[in-house]
PDB file of C-alpha atoms in Angstrom:
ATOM      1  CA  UNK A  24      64.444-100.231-144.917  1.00 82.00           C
ATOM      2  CA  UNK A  25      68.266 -99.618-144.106  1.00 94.00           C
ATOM      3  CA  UNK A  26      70.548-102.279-143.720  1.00 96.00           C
ATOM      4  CA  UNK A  27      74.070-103.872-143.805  1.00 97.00           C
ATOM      5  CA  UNK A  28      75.280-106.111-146.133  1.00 98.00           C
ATOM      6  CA  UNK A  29      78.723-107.515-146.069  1.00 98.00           C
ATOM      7  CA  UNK A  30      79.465-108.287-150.448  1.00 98.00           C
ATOM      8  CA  UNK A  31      82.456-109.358-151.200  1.00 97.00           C
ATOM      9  CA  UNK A  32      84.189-109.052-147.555  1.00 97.00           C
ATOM     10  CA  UNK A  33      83.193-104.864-147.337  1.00 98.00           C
ATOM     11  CA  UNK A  34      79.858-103.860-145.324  1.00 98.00           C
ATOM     12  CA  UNK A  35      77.257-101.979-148.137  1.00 98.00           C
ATOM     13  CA  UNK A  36      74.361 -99.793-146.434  1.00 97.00           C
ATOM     14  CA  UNK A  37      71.505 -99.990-148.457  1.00 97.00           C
ATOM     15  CA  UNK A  38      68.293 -98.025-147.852  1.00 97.00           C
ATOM     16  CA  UNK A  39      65.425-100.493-149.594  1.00 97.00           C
ATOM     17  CA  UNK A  40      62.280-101.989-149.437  1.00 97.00           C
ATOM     18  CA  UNK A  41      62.453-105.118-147.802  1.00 97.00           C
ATOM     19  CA  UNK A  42      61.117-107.133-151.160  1.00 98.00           C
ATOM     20  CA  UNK A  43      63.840-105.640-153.462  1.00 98.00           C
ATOM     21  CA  UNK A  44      65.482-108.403-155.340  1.00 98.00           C
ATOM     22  CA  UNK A  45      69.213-108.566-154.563  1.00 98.00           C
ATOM     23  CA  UNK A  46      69.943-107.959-158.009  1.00 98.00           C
ATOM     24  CA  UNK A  47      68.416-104.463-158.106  1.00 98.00           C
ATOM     25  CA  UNK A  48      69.902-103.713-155.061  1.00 98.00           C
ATOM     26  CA  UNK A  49      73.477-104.485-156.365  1.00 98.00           C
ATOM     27  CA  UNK A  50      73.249-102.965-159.497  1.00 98.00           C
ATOM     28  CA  UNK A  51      71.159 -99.798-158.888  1.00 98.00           C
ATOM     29  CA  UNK A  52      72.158 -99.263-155.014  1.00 98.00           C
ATOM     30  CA  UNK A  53      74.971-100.403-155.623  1.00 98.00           C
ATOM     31  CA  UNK A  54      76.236 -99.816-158.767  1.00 98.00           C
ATOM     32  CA  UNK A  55      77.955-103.205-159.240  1.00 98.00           C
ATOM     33  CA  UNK A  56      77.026-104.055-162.536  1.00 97.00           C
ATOM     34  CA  UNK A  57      78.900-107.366-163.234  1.00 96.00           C
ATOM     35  CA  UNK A  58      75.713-109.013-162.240  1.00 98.00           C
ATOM     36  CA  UNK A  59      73.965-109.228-165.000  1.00 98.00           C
ATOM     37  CA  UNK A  60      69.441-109.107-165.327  1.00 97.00           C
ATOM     38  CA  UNK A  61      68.922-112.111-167.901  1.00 96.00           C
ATOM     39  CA  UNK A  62      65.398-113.363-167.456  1.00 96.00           C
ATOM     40  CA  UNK A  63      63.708-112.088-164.222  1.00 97.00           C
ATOM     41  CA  UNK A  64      62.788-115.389-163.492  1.00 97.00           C
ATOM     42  CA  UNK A  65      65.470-116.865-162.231  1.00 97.00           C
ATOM     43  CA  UNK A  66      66.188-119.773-165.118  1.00 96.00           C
ATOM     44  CA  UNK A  67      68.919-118.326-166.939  1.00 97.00           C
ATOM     45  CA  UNK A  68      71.223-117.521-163.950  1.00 97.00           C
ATOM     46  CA  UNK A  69      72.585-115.135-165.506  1.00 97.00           C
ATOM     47  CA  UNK A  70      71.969-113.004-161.842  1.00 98.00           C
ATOM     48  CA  UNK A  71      73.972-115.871-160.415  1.00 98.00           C
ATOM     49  CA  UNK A  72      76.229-114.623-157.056  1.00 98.00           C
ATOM     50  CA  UNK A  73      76.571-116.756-153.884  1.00 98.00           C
ATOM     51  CA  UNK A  74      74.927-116.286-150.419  1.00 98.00           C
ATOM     52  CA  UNK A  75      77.122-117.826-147.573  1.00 98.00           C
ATOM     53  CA  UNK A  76      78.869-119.727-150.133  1.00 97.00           C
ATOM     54  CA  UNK A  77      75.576-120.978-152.402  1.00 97.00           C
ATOM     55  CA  UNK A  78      74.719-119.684-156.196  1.00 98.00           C
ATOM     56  CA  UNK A  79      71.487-117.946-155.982  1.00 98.00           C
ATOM     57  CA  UNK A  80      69.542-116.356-158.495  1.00 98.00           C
ATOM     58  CA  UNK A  81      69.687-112.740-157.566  1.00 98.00           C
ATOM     59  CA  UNK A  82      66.538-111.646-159.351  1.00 98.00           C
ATOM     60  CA  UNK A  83      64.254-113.930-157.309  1.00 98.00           C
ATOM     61  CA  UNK A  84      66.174-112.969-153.694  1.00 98.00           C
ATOM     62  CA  UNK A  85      64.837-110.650-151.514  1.00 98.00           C
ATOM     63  CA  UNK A  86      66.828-107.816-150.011  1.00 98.00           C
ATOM     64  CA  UNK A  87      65.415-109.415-146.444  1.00 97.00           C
ATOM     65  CA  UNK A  88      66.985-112.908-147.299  1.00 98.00           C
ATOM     66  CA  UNK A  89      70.220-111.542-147.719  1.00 98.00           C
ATOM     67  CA  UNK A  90      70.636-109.170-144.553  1.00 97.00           C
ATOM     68  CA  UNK A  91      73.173-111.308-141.792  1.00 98.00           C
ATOM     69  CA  UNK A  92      74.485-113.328-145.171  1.00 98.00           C
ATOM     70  CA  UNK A  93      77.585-113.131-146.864  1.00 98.00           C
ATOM     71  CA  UNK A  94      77.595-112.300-150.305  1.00 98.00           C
ATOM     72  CA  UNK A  95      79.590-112.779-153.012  1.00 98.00           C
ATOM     73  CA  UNK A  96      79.308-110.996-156.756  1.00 98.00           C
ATOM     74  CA  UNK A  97      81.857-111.113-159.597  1.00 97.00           C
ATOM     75  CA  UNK A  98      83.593-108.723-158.601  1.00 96.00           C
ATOM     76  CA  UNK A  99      84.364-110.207-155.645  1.00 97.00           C
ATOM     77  CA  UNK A 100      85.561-113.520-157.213  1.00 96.00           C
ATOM     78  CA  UNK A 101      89.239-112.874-157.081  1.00 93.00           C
ATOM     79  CA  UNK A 102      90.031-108.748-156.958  1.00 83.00           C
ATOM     80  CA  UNK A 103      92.606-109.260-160.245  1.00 91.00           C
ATOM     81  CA  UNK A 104      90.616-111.809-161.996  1.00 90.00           C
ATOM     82  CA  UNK A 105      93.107-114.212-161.093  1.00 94.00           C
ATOM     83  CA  UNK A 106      90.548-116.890-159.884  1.00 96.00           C
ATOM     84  CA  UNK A 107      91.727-120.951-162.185  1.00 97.00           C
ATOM     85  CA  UNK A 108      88.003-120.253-163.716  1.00 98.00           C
ATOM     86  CA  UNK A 109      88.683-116.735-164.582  1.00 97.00           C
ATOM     87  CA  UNK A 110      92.252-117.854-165.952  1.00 97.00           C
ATOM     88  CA  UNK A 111      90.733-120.770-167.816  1.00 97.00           C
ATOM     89  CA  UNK A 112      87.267-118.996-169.589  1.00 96.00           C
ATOM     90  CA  UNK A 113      89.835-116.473-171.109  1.00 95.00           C
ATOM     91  CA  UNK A 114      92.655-118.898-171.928  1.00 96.00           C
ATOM     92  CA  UNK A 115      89.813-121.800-173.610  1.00 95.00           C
ATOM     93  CA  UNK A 116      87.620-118.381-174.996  1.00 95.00           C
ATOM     94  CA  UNK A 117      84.485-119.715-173.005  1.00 96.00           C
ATOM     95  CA  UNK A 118      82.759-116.248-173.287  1.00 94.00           C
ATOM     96  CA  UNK A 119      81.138-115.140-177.122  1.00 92.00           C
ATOM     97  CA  UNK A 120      78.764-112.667-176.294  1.00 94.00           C
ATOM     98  CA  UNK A 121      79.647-112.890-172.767  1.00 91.00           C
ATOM     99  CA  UNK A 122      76.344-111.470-170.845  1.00 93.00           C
ATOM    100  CA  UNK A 123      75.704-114.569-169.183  1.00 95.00           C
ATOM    101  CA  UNK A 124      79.413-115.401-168.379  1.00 95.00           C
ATOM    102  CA  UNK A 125      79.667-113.996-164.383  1.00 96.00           C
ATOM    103  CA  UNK A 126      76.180-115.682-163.465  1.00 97.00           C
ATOM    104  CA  UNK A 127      78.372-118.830-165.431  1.00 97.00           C
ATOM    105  CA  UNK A 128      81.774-118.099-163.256  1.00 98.00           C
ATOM    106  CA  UNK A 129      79.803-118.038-159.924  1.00 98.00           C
ATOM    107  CA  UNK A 130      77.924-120.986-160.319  1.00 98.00           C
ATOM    108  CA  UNK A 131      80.882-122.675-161.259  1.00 98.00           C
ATOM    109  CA  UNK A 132      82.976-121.219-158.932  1.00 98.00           C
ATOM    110  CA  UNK A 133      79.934-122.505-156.123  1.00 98.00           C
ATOM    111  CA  UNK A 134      80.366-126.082-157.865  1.00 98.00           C
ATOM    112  CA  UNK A 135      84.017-126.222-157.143  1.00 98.00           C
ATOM    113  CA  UNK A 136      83.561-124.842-153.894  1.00 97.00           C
ATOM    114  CA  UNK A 137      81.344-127.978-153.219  1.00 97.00           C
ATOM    115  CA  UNK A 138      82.830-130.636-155.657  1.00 97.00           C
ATOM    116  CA  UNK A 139      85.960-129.875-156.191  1.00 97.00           C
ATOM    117  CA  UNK A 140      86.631-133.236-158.497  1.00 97.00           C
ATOM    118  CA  UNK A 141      83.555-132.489-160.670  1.00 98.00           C
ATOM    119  CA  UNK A 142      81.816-134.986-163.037  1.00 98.00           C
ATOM    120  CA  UNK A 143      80.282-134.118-166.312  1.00 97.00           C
ATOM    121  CA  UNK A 144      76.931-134.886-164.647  1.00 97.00           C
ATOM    122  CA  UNK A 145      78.102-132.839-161.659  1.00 98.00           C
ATOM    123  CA  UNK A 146      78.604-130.007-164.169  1.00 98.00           C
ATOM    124  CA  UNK A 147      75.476-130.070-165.702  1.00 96.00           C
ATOM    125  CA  UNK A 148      73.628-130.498-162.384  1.00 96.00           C
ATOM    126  CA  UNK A 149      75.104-127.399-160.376  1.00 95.00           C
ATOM    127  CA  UNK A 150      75.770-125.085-163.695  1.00 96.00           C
ATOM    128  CA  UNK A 151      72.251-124.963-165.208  1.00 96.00           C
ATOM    129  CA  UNK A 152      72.824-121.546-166.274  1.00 96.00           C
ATOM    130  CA  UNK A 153      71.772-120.578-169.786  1.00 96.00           C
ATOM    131  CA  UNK A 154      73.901-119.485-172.280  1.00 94.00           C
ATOM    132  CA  UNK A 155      71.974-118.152-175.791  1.00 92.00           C
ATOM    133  CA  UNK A 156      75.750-118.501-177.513  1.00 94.00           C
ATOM    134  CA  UNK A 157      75.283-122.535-176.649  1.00 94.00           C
ATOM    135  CA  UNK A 158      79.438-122.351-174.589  1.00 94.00           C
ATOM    136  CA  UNK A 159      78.618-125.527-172.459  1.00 95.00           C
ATOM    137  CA  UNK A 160      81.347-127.447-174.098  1.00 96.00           C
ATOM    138  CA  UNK A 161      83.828-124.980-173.330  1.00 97.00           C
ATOM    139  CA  UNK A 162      82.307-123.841-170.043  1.00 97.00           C
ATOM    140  CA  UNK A 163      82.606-127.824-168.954  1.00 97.00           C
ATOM    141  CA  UNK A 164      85.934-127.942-170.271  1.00 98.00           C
ATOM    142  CA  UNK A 165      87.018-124.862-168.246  1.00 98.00           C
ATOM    143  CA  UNK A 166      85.738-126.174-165.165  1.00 98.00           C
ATOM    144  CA  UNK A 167      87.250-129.363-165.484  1.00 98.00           C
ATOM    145  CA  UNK A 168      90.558-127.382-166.248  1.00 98.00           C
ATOM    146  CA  UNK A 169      90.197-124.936-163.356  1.00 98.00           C
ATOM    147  CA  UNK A 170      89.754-127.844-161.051  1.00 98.00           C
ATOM    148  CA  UNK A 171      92.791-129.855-161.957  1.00 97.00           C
ATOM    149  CA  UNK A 172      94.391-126.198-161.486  1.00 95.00           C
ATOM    150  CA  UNK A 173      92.930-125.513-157.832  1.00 94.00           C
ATOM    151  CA  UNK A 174      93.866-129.579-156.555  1.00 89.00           C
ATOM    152  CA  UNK A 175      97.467-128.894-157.618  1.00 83.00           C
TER     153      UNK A 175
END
């Protein structure tokens, strides 16, 4: 199936089946590797990019879903890494092994987008991703930075 997709403002053509996760489809169509495969399941969000605005879990999402929606990777998430959560994971180290840190950033990044004042609870509610180097204090503390950043 050929089709449009508009990722990170720029219309993609894609020839696919219909069924093709979205991950697959950005990283071997597409070659945009900054999304990252992490489970296949779609618990450890480490696939994490957002679909008119919304963190999704790009291993589960079908290629169909995503045709007429804007998407959003990584790489897309400010074009010199200049995004307040981009600033802040680098400036507090957030990232060890960093493989789960851009499914992290655009969850995040969604939260803010939708709570811009987050909680603690907020935190742990919308960024559910998993992280195998155990960052949540720093990824919280980030996010609570990059949000005092983005209301100034």
């Amino acid at each position: 199936m050929a089709v449009s997709l508009s990722i990170n403002g720029e219309i993609k053509e894609v020839d696919a089946d219909p069924q093709t996760p979205l991950l697959w489809v950005l990283r071997d169509h597409l070659n945009m590797t900054g999304t990252k495969f992490g489970c296949g399941i779609a618990q450890c969000g480490a696939c994490t990019v957002h679909v008119d605005g919304a963190a999704v879990r790009s291993c589960q999402y079908p290629l169909e879903a995503a045709v007429g929606s804007e998407i959003k990777t990584i790489e897309g998430l400010s074009p010199d890494s200049s995004h307040p959560l981009q600033k802040y994971w680098v400036e507090m180290n957030v990232p060890q092994c960093g493989y789960c840190q851009s499914g992290m950033l655009m969850a995040a990044a969604a939260l803010l987008e939708e709570i811009p004042e987050p909680t603690d609870e907020d935190i742990e509610a919308y960024v559910d991703n998993i992280c195998r180097c155990g960052t949540y204090t720093r990824v919280r503390a980030a996010i609570h930075k990059a949000a005092a950043d983005m209301k100034a």
